[in-house]
Tab-separated table of C-alpha atoms and ligand atoms in Angstrom:
chain	number	residue	atom	x	y	z
P	941	MET	CA	-21.850	-9.221	-0.545
P	942	VAL	CA	-22.864	-7.894	2.847
P	943	GLN	CA	-25.924	-5.728	2.245
P	944	GLY	CA	-28.977	-4.149	3.766
P	945	MET	CA	-27.857	-1.528	6.268
P	946	ALA	CA	-28.037	2.193	5.688
P	947	ASN	CA	-25.511	3.162	8.368
P	948	TRP	CA	-22.483	0.995	8.984
P	949	ASN	CA	-21.266	2.820	12.061
P	950	THR	CA	-23.612	1.376	14.670
P	951	GLY	CA	-23.045	-1.122	17.471
P	952	GLN	CA	-25.373	-3.574	15.753
P	953	THR	CA	-23.336	-3.319	12.567
P	954	GLN	CA	-20.143	-3.927	14.474
P	955	LYS	CA	-21.570	-7.188	15.870
P	956	TRP	CA	-22.555	-8.199	12.384
P	957	LEU	CA	-19.149	-7.437	10.911
P	958	GLN	CA	-17.517	-9.253	13.816
P	959	GLN	CA	-19.435	-12.424	13.005
P	960	TYR	CA	-18.434	-12.266	9.379
P	961	VAL	CA	-14.769	-11.698	10.167
P	962	ASP	CA	-14.756	-14.506	12.763
P	963	ASP	CA	-16.093	-16.896	10.090
P	964	TRP	CA	-13.593	-15.714	7.490
P	965	VAL	CA	-10.644	-16.034	9.856
P	966	ALA	CA	-11.740	-19.577	10.777
P	967	PHE	CA	-12.003	-20.430	7.082
P	968	TYR	CA	-8.662	-18.922	5.997
P	969	ARG	CA	-6.806	-20.383	8.964
P	970	LYS	CA	-6.938	-23.672	7.040
P	971	ARG	CA	-4.852	-22.063	4.299
P	972	THR	CA	-1.942	-21.572	6.690
P	973	ASN	CA	-1.074	-25.190	5.751
P	974	ASP	CA	-0.121	-23.960	2.269
P	975	GLY	CA	2.834	-21.926	3.590
P	976	ASP	CA	5.874	-22.147	5.874
P	977	VAL	CA	7.297	-19.877	8.546
P	978	ALA	CA	10.520	-18.048	7.641
P	979	SER	CA	13.493	-20.113	8.805
P	980	TYR	CA	16.437	-18.224	7.301
P	981	ILE	CA	16.289	-16.011	10.401
P	982	PRO	CA	16.385	-18.766	13.057
P	983	ALA	CA	14.379	-16.834	15.687
P	984	LEU	CA	11.452	-16.489	13.266
P	985	ALA	CA	11.256	-20.281	12.804
P	986	GLN	CA	9.787	-20.554	16.323
P	987	ALA	CA	6.488	-18.946	15.233
P	988	ASP	CA	3.339	-21.106	15.171
P	989	PRO	CA	2.398	-21.533	11.489
P	990	ASP	CA	-1.295	-21.985	12.355
P	991	ASP	CA	-1.642	-18.493	13.830
P	992	LEU	CA	-3.864	-16.029	12.024
P	993	GLY	CA	-5.239	-12.755	13.362
P	994	ILE	CA	-6.646	-9.504	12.049
P	995	SER	CA	-7.407	-6.060	13.480
P	996	ILE	CA	-9.423	-3.470	11.560
P	997	ILE	CA	-9.695	0.044	13.012
P	998	GLY	CA	-12.001	2.583	11.382
P	999	LYS	CA	-11.939	6.374	11.468
P	1000	SER	CA	-14.916	6.473	13.833
P	1001	GLY	CA	-13.024	4.166	16.190
P	1002	MET	CA	-15.066	1.124	15.167
P	1003	THR	CA	-12.784	-1.869	15.657
P	1004	VAL	CA	-13.145	-5.455	14.484
P	1005	ARG	CA	-10.537	-7.917	15.778
P	1006	SER	CA	-10.503	-11.653	15.260
P	1007	GLY	CA	-8.346	-14.774	15.565
P	1008	ASP	CA	-4.927	-14.604	17.229
P	1009	THR	CA	-5.159	-10.974	18.249
P	1010	ASP	CA	-2.655	-10.806	21.093
P	1011	MET	CA	0.527	-12.020	19.421
P	1012	SER	CA	3.658	-9.859	19.335
P	1013	PHE	CA	5.890	-10.154	16.299
P	1014	THR	CA	8.610	-8.111	14.637
P	1015	LEU	CA	8.068	-5.523	11.924
P	1016	GLN	CA	10.653	-6.983	9.533
P	1017	SER	CA	10.118	-5.398	6.109
P	1018	ILE	CA	7.184	-3.315	7.312
P	1019	SER	CA	9.895	-1.221	9.006
P	1020	LYS	CA	11.143	-0.215	5.542
P	1021	VAL	CA	8.071	1.992	5.056
P	1022	ILE	CA	8.747	3.713	8.374
P	1023	SER	CA	12.477	4.216	7.785
P	1024	PHE	CA	11.823	5.645	4.313
P	1025	ILE	CA	9.225	8.068	5.718
P	1026	VAL	CA	11.648	9.137	8.458
P	1027	ALA	CA	14.500	9.598	5.959
P	1028	CYS	CA	12.226	11.763	3.767
P	1029	MET	CA	11.211	13.817	6.811
P	1030	GLU	CA	14.836	14.244	7.930
P	1031	CYS	CA	16.583	14.687	4.565
P	1032	GLY	CA	13.829	15.839	2.173
P	1033	VAL	CA	11.905	13.971	-0.521
P	1034	SER	CA	14.030	15.024	-3.490
P	1035	TYR	CA	17.259	14.107	-1.689
P	1036	MET	CA	15.888	10.613	-1.054
P	1037	LEU	CA	14.414	10.110	-4.532
P	1038	ASP	CA	17.783	11.050	-6.044
P	1039	ARG	CA	19.281	8.113	-4.155
P	1040	VAL	CA	16.532	5.457	-4.146
P	1041	ASP	CA	14.101	4.900	-7.011
P	1042	VAL	CA	10.350	4.264	-6.828
P	1043	GLU	CA	10.079	1.410	-9.357
P	1044	PRO	CA	9.029	-2.189	-8.655
P	1045	SER	CA	11.965	-4.558	-9.124
P	1046	GLY	CA	9.931	-7.615	-10.138
P	1047	GLU	CA	12.516	-9.650	-8.198
P	1048	ALA	CA	12.674	-11.214	-4.744
P	1049	PHE	CA	13.032	-8.791	-1.836
P	1050	ASN	CA	16.616	-9.907	-1.187
P	1051	SER	CA	17.823	-10.101	-4.784
P	1052	ILE	CA	21.368	-8.969	-5.563
P	1053	MET	CA	21.389	-10.238	-9.127
P	1054	HIS	CA	19.172	-7.497	-10.547
P	1055	LEU	CA	21.443	-4.760	-9.200
P	1056	GLU	CA	24.383	-6.139	-11.153
P	1057	MET	CA	22.546	-7.374	-14.250
P	1058	GLN	CA	20.748	-4.081	-14.820
P	1059	GLN	CA	23.623	-1.814	-13.774
P	1060	VAL	CA	21.126	0.326	-11.880
P	1061	GLU	CA	21.842	3.970	-11.050
P	1062	LYS	CA	20.159	3.567	-7.679
P	1063	PRO	CA	18.325	0.726	-5.898
P	1064	PHE	CA	14.870	0.098	-7.405
P	1065	ASN	CA	12.839	1.129	-4.365
P	1066	PRO	CA	13.151	1.545	-0.589
P	1067	LEU	CA	11.059	-1.557	0.179
P	1068	ILE	CA	13.495	-4.145	-1.188
P	1069	ASN	CA	16.477	-4.955	1.006
P	1070	ALA	CA	18.992	-3.103	-1.199
P	1071	GLY	CA	16.867	0.054	-1.067
P	1072	ALA	CA	16.180	-0.191	2.657
P	1073	ILE	CA	19.874	-0.713	3.470
P	1074	THR	CA	20.688	2.348	1.344
P	1075	VAL	CA	18.038	4.340	3.258
P	1076	GLY	CA	19.614	3.131	6.528
P	1077	SER	CA	22.958	4.557	5.380
P	1078	ILE	CA	21.364	7.973	4.759
P	1079	LEU	CA	19.508	8.311	8.086
P	1080	PRO	CA	21.271	10.935	10.223
P	1081	GLY	CA	23.230	9.685	13.244
P	1082	LYS	CA	26.623	8.174	13.946
P	1083	THR	CA	25.374	5.082	15.791
P	1084	SER	CA	22.559	2.709	14.922
P	1085	ASP	CA	20.664	3.805	18.033
P	1086	GLN	CA	20.865	7.457	16.976
P	1087	ARG	CA	19.523	6.513	13.542
P	1088	LEU	CA	16.725	4.460	15.060
P	1089	GLU	CA	15.563	7.155	17.478
P	1090	PRO	CA	13.342	9.065	14.975
P	1091	ILE	CA	11.950	5.715	13.800
P	1092	PHE	CA	10.925	4.864	17.364
P	1093	GLN	CA	9.514	8.389	17.806
P	1094	LEU	CA	7.397	8.187	14.663
P	1095	LEU	CA	6.143	4.735	15.661
P	1096	GLU	CA	5.247	6.069	19.092
P	1097	ASN	CA	3.272	8.903	17.473
P	1098	MET	CA	1.456	6.359	15.335
P	1099	VAL	CA	0.662	3.615	17.859
P	1100	GLY	CA	0.507	5.541	21.127
P	1101	TYR	CA	3.446	3.927	22.988
P	1102	ARG	CA	7.139	3.345	22.350
P	1103	PRO	CA	7.581	-0.153	20.887
P	1104	LYS	CA	10.487	-2.347	22.053
P	1105	LEU	CA	13.325	-3.959	20.202
P	1106	ASN	CA	13.161	-7.772	20.235
P	1107	VAL	CA	16.793	-8.452	21.092
P	1108	ASP	CA	16.590	-12.212	20.321
P	1109	VAL	CA	15.334	-11.555	16.802
P	1110	TYR	CA	17.896	-8.774	16.284
P	1111	GLU	CA	20.799	-11.012	17.346
P	1112	SER	CA	19.463	-13.915	15.322
P	1113	GLU	CA	19.266	-11.805	12.176
P	1114	ARG	CA	22.596	-10.091	12.818
P	1115	ASP	CA	24.315	-13.464	13.195
P	1116	SER	CA	22.678	-15.184	10.223
P	1117	SER	CA	22.086	-12.560	7.584
P	1118	MET	CA	24.898	-13.272	5.136
P	1119	ARG	CA	22.674	-12.241	2.230
P	1120	ASN	CA	22.119	-8.739	3.622
P	1121	ARG	CA	25.829	-8.397	4.288
P	1122	ALA	CA	26.482	-9.371	0.664
P	1123	ILE	CA	23.944	-6.765	-0.516
P	1124	GLY	CA	25.638	-4.234	1.786
P	1125	TYR	CA	29.090	-4.931	0.352
P	1126	TYR	CA	27.733	-4.679	-3.187
P	1127	LEU	CA	26.131	-1.305	-2.347
P	1128	LEU	CA	29.397	-0.176	-0.762
P	1129	GLU	CA	31.405	-1.151	-3.825
P	1130	THR	CA	29.018	0.641	-6.174
P	1131	GLY	CA	29.056	3.830	-4.070
P	1132	PHE	CA	25.378	3.795	-3.053
P	1133	LEU	CA	26.014	3.838	0.697
P	1134	GLU	CA	26.369	7.217	2.366
P	1135	SER	CA	27.928	6.001	5.628
P	1136	ASP	CA	29.668	3.159	7.450
P	1137	LEU	CA	28.461	-0.299	6.358
P	1138	ASN	CA	28.457	-1.902	9.807
P	1139	VAL	CA	26.422	0.884	11.421
P	1140	THR	CA	24.072	0.776	8.432
P	1141	LEU	CA	23.515	-2.984	8.692
P	1142	GLU	CA	23.064	-2.760	12.451
P	1143	THR	CA	20.425	-0.059	11.887
P	1144	TYR	CA	18.666	-2.271	9.346
P	1145	PHE	CA	18.708	-5.413	11.522
P	1146	LYS	CA	17.396	-3.453	14.509
P	1147	GLN	CA	14.587	-1.696	12.622
P	1148	CYS	CA	13.419	-5.113	11.364
P	1149	SER	CA	13.374	-6.397	14.970
P	1150	ILE	CA	11.001	-3.813	16.459
P	1151	GLU	CA	8.112	-5.641	18.097
P	1152	VAL	CA	4.460	-4.813	17.363
P	1153	THR	CA	0.920	-6.258	17.456
P	1154	ILE	CA	-1.833	-6.311	14.843
P	1155	ASP	CA	-3.510	-3.370	16.611
P	1156	ASP	CA	-0.295	-1.384	16.180
P	1157	LEU	CA	-0.275	-2.229	12.473
P	1158	ALA	CA	-3.924	-1.191	12.157
P	1159	ASN	CA	-3.082	2.147	13.804
P	1160	ILE	CA	-0.110	2.636	11.465
P	1161	GLY	CA	-2.428	1.823	8.542
P	1162	MET	CA	-4.941	4.384	9.811
P	1163	VAL	CA	-2.339	7.159	9.894
P	1164	LEU	CA	-1.265	6.375	6.334
P	1165	ALA	CA	-4.886	6.041	5.155
P	1166	ASN	CA	-5.434	9.579	6.459
P	1167	ASP	CA	-2.408	11.031	4.656
P	1168	GLY	CA	-0.247	11.210	7.770
P	1169	MET	CA	-2.840	12.424	10.291
P	1170	ASN	CA	-3.297	10.593	13.593
P	1171	ILE	CA	-7.078	10.683	13.866
P	1172	LYS	CA	-7.008	9.893	17.591
P	1173	THR	CA	-4.820	12.882	18.510
P	1174	GLY	CA	-5.713	15.164	15.593
P	1175	GLU	CA	-1.991	15.625	14.938
P	1176	ALA	CA	-0.438	15.654	11.466
P	1177	ILE	CA	2.582	13.436	12.138
P	1178	ILE	CA	3.739	12.764	8.572
P	1179	PRO	CA	3.674	15.423	5.829
P	1180	ARG	CA	0.934	14.559	3.337
P	1181	GLN	CA	3.274	14.330	0.338
P	1182	ILE	CA	5.477	11.786	2.128
P	1183	ALA	CA	2.515	9.710	3.342
P	1184	ARG	CA	1.246	9.577	-0.237
P	1185	ILE	CA	4.581	8.442	-1.651
P	1186	ALA	CA	4.704	5.767	1.055
P	1187	LYS	CA	1.285	4.471	-0.064
P	1188	VAL	CA	2.311	4.498	-3.725
P	1189	LEU	CA	5.354	2.402	-2.818
P	1190	MET	CA	3.248	0.035	-0.739
P	1191	LEU	CA	0.836	-0.481	-3.619
P	1192	THR	CA	3.471	-0.924	-6.342
P	1193	CYS	CA	6.261	-2.646	-4.376
P	1194	GLY	CA	4.889	-3.631	-0.937
P	1195	MET	CA	4.323	-7.295	-1.777
P	1196	TYR	CA	7.512	-7.587	-3.839
P	1197	ASP	CA	7.107	-9.786	-6.912
P	1198	ALA	CA	3.474	-10.414	-5.924
P	1199	SER	CA	2.622	-6.668	-5.871
P	1200	GLY	CA	0.815	-6.632	-9.220
P	1201	LYS	CA	-1.420	-9.533	-8.211
P	1202	PHE	CA	-2.115	-7.959	-4.817
P	1203	ALA	CA	-3.047	-4.650	-6.455
P	1204	THR	CA	-5.307	-6.498	-8.899
P	1205	TYR	CA	-7.094	-8.791	-6.471
P	1206	VAL	CA	-7.027	-6.697	-3.287
P	1207	GLY	CA	-6.341	-3.140	-4.453
P	1208	ILE	CA	-5.114	-1.666	-1.150
P	1209	PRO	CA	-1.702	-0.132	-0.327
P	1210	ALA	CA	-0.111	-2.721	1.970
P	1211	LYS	CA	3.266	-3.905	3.213
P	1212	SER	CA	4.301	-7.341	4.400
P	1213	GLY	CA	7.097	-8.651	6.604
P	1214	VAL	CA	8.620	-12.143	6.834
P	1215	SER	CA	7.470	-12.513	10.434
P	1216	GLY	CA	3.958	-12.740	8.947
P	1217	GLY	CA	2.693	-9.211	9.526
P	1218	ILE	CA	0.851	-7.116	6.948
P	1219	VAL	CA	-0.135	-3.472	7.344
P	1220	ALA	CA	-2.835	-2.133	5.025
P	1221	ALA	CA	-4.063	1.461	4.591
P	1222	VAL	CA	-7.600	1.830	3.245
P	1223	PRO	CA	-8.312	5.484	2.381
P	1224	PRO	CA	-11.847	6.939	2.461
P	1225	ARG	CA	-13.884	5.820	-0.567
P	1226	VAL	CA	-17.028	7.015	-2.341
P	1227	ARG	CA	-19.522	4.201	-2.914
P	1228	ASP	CA	-23.095	4.230	-4.248
P	1229	GLU	CA	-24.329	1.602	-1.811
P	1230	PRO	CA	-23.524	1.571	1.927
P	1231	MET	CA	-20.359	-0.356	2.701
P	1232	PRO	CA	-18.347	-0.864	5.887
P	1233	PHE	CA	-15.459	1.497	6.572
P	1234	THR	CA	-16.123	3.857	3.635
P	1235	ASP	CA	-14.435	6.606	5.673
P	1236	GLY	CA	-11.247	4.570	5.670
P	1237	CYS	CA	-9.549	2.116	7.995
P	1238	GLY	CA	-6.219	0.650	8.961
P	1239	ILE	CA	-5.750	-3.115	8.933
P	1240	GLY	CA	-3.157	-5.237	10.706
P	1241	VAL	CA	-2.775	-8.929	9.928
P	1242	TYR	CA	-0.559	-11.604	11.478
P	1243	GLY	CA	-0.094	-15.024	9.890
P	1244	PRO	CA	3.491	-16.323	9.967
P	1245	ALA	CA	3.048	-19.101	7.367
P	1246	LEU	CA	4.442	-17.481	4.205
P	1247	GLY	CA	3.986	-18.089	0.494
P	1248	ASP	CA	6.825	-18.224	-2.052
P	1249	GLU	CA	7.229	-14.443	-2.235
P	1250	GLY	CA	7.638	-14.073	1.542
P	1251	ASN	CA	4.131	-12.736	2.291
P	1252	SER	CA	1.631	-14.205	4.792
P	1253	ILE	CA	-0.236	-16.773	2.703
P	1254	ALA	CA	-3.464	-16.937	4.711
P	1255	GLY	CA	-3.225	-13.226	5.539
P	1256	ILE	CA	-3.282	-12.252	1.873
P	1257	ARG	CA	-6.228	-14.524	1.150
P	1258	LEU	CA	-8.118	-13.148	4.133
P	1259	LEU	CA	-7.429	-9.579	3.017
P	1260	ARG	CA	-8.503	-10.403	-0.516
P	1261	HIS	CA	-11.775	-11.840	0.749
P	1262	ILE	CA	-12.550	-8.885	3.011
P	1263	ALA	CA	-11.554	-6.352	0.333
P	1264	ASN	CA	-13.950	-7.991	-2.124
P	1265	GLN	CA	-16.809	-8.355	0.356
P	1266	TRP	CA	-16.544	-4.773	1.597
P	1267	ASP	CA	-15.354	-3.176	-1.636
P	1268	LEU	CA	-12.202	-1.808	-0.024
P	1269	SER	CA	-10.237	-1.414	-3.267
P	1270	ILE	CA	-8.958	2.085	-3.970
P	1271	PHE	CA	-9.628	1.647	-7.694
J	2500	LIG	O1	16.258	-8.627	5.659
J	2500	LIG	C1	15.482	-9.577	5.761
J	2500	LIG	O2	15.590	-10.557	5.063
J	2500	LIG	C2	14.382	-9.475	6.787
J	2500	LIG	N1	14.840	-8.815	7.960
J	2500	LIG	C3	13.211	-8.707	6.244
J	2500	LIG	C4	12.661	-9.286	4.966
J	2500	LIG	C5	11.191	-9.175	4.863
J	2500	LIG	O3	10.486	-8.963	5.817
J	2500	LIG	C6	10.615	-9.437	3.533
J	2500	LIG	N2	9.165	-9.396	3.583
J	2500	LIG	N3	8.244	-9.938	3.293
């Protein structure tokens, strides 16, 4: 345990924390060997499996960044949090919760089987593919670009610039994603989709292909940690109730069938994507002894080597280590 300083928000402390994080990143980089990059979307297979980077941004502005900090990568499933928030803001929370549930599925993120086996009344949650595709069908707009516009706007309000679409990744996913098309047809048959399937799938593939950095993820995490407030601008950009539901979903469903373990060993609302990104939102905590980032922080991680559940393998271990060392758990 890091101990011995009364005030964690000083320049000296930042240097100290930086040294720790540099050591931990170097250590956990070795664990990238235990995973593989996603290859079912061909463009993602080009990532370097040895990459590992982290960015931690605190409420006071204190920032600790380490490892491969300058990589760009696509949001993938992290976009599902954003699209659900936008859909709630556009259509209302109760409208959305009538159409997508908030229960963990306990199955893989791209499972179709559970929809049929359990004869569900609505997809389990908006963070699995079936739920996110359903959300994409509800977003207002006739074209995929119209549906994506409020997603881009919210991201811009969170990260401070308008992120770009990675067209190569979008086309690669569009041309290879038979599984998502199958999920889409199943949702169409069962009456869950509210609009045209092709526009809906195009919306989904594009939202997954929005390009970000770990600093962007840390800023997104900061907004969620602060219940929808952008601390830098002082603007409330997501209604508090919606930001809270988003964090509940991240904690209970954000790591798919590894969510229970993540909540147990890390204890932070977080969401992963198959490109290797993880966003984590650490709310302010009350602690008896001084700890880093007790007033909350956002964390962005990039590590494209994935474990069996589709989450960054070294990224999760690094987060677990930091959460334990700095007592970041919300519990
Ligand atoms: O639909 C897919 O399969 C991908 N575009 C997103 C999946 C994903 O990121 C799952 N996350 N860990």
